[in-house]
Short mmCIF file of C-alpha atoms in Angstrom, two decimals:
data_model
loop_
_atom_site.label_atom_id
_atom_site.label_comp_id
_atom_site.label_asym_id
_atom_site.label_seq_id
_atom_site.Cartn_x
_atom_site.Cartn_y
_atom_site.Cartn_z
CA UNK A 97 -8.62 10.57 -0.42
CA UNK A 98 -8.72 7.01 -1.85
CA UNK A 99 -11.97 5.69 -2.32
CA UNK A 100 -12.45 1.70 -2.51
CA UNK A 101 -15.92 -0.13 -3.16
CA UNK A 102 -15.94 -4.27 -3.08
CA UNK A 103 -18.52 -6.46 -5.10
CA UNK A 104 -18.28 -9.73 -5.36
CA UNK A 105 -19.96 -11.22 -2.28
CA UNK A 106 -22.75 -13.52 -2.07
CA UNK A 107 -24.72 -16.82 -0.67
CA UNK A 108 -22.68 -19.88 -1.63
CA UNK A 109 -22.80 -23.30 -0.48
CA UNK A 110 -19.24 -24.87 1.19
CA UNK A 111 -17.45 -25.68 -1.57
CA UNK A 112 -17.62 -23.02 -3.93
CA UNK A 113 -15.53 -20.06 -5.71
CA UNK A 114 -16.22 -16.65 -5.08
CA UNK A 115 -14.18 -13.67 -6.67
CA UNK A 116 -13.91 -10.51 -4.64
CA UNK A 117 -12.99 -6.96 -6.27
CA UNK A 118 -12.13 -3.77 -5.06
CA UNK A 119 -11.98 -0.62 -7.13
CA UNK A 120 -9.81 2.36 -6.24
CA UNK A 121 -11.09 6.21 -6.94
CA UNK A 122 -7.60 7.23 -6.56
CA UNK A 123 -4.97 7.24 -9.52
CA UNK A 124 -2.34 6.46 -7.15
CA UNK A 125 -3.70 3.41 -6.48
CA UNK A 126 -0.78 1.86 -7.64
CA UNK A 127 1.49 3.02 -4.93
CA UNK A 128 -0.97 1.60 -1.85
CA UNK A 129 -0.01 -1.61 -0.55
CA UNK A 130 -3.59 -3.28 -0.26
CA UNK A 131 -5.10 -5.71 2.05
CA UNK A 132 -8.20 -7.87 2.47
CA UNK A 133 -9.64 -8.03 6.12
CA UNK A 134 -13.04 -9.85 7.25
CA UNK A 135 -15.04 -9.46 10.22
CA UNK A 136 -17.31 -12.06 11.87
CA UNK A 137 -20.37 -11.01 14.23
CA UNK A 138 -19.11 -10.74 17.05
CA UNK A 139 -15.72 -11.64 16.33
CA UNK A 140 -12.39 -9.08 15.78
CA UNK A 141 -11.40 -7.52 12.33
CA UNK A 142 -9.24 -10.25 10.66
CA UNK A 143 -5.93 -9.94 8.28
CA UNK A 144 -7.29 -12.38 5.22
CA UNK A 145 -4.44 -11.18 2.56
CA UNK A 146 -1.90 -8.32 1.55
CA UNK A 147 0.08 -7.45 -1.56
CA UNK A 148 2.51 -4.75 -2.41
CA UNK A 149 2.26 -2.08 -5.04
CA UNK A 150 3.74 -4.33 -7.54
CA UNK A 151 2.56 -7.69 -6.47
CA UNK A 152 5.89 -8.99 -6.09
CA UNK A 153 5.04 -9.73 -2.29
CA UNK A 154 1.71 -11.42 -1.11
CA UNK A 155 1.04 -12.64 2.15
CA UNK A 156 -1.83 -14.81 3.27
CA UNK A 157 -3.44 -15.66 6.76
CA UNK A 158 -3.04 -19.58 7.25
CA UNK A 159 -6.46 -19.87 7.56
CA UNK A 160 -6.60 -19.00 4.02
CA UNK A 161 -3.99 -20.36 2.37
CA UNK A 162 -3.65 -22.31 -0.18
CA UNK A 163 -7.50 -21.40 -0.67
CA UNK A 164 -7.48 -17.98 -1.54
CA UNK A 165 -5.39 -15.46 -3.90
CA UNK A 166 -5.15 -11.75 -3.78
CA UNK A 167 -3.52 -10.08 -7.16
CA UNK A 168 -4.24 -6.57 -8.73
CA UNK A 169 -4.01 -4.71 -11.45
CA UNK A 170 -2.57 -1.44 -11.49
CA UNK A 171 -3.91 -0.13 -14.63
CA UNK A 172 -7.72 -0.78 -13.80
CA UNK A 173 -6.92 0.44 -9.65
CA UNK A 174 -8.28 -3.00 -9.04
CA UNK A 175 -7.31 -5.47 -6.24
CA UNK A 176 -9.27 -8.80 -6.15
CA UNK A 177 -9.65 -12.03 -3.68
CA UNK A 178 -10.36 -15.57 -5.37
CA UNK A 179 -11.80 -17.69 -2.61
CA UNK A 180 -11.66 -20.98 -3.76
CA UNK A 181 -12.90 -24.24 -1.11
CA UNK A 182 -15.58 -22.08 0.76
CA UNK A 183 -16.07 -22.72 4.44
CA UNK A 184 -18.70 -22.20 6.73
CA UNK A 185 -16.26 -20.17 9.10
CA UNK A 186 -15.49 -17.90 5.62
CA UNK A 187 -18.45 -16.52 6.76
CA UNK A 188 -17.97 -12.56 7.16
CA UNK A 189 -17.89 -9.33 5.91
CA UNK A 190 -14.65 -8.68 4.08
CA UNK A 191 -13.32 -5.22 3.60
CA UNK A 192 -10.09 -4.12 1.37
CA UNK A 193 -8.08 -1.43 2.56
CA UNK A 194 -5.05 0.52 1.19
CA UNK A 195 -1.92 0.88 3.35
CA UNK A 196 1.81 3.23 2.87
CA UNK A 197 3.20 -0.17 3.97
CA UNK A 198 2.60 -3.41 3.92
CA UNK A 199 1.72 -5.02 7.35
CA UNK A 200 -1.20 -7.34 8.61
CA UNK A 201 -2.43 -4.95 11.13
CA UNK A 202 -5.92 -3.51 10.58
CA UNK A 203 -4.60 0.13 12.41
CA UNK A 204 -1.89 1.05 9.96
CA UNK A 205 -4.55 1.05 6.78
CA UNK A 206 -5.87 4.69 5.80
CA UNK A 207 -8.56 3.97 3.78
CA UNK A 208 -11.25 0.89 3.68
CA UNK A 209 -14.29 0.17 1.72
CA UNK A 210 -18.02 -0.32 3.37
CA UNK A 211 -17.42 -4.41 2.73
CA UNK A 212 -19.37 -7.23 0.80
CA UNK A 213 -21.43 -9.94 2.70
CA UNK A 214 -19.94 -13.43 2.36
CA UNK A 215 -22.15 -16.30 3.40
CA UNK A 216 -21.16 -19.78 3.09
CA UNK A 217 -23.78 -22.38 4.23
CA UNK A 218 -22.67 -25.73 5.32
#
């Protein structure tokens, strides 16, 4: 059973950087194929980013993109979200989640962490 905790989140003003992280209990970390989701009140759970095992393939929502970078690193069962150029509508709760495969679709992940609070205040 894969365990995952995120830190990272906060209060920021629009504008600003935050850096997500997401540790993994589980030495097999590095065969998951890890995502980042948010979730908005009252709003669906949201694909945000993905990588495979070996970061060789990343894929980004457009909302995101060109904003944000997911990466990880295998040997510390860490995956991590830069959020660069904050928005107001980056407000949400973002969860990671580890996957067999990689895909965009919040039912195919296994295992998810409890998320971090992300406030961004216009």
């Amino acid at each position: 059973q894969v365990q995952l905790v995120e830190s990272g989140g906060g209060l920021v003003q629009a504008g600003a950087s935050l850096r997500l992280s997401c540790a993994a209990s589980e030495r097999t970390f590095s065969t998951y194929y890890m995502g980042w989701f948010r979730q908005a009140p009252g709003k669906e759970r949201e694909f945000v980013a993905a990588i495979t095992w070996s970061g060789g393939n990343i894929f980004y929502a457009d909302s995101v993109k060109g904003r944000f970078t997911i990466s990880r690193d295998n040997a510390k069962s860490t995956v991590y979200l830069q959020m660069n150029s904050l928005k107001p509508e980056d407000t949400a709760v973002y969860y990671c989640a580890a996957a067999p495969l990689i895909t965009k679709t919040p039912g195919a992940y296994d295992h998810w962490g409890q998320g971090t609070q992300v406030t961004v205040s216009s």
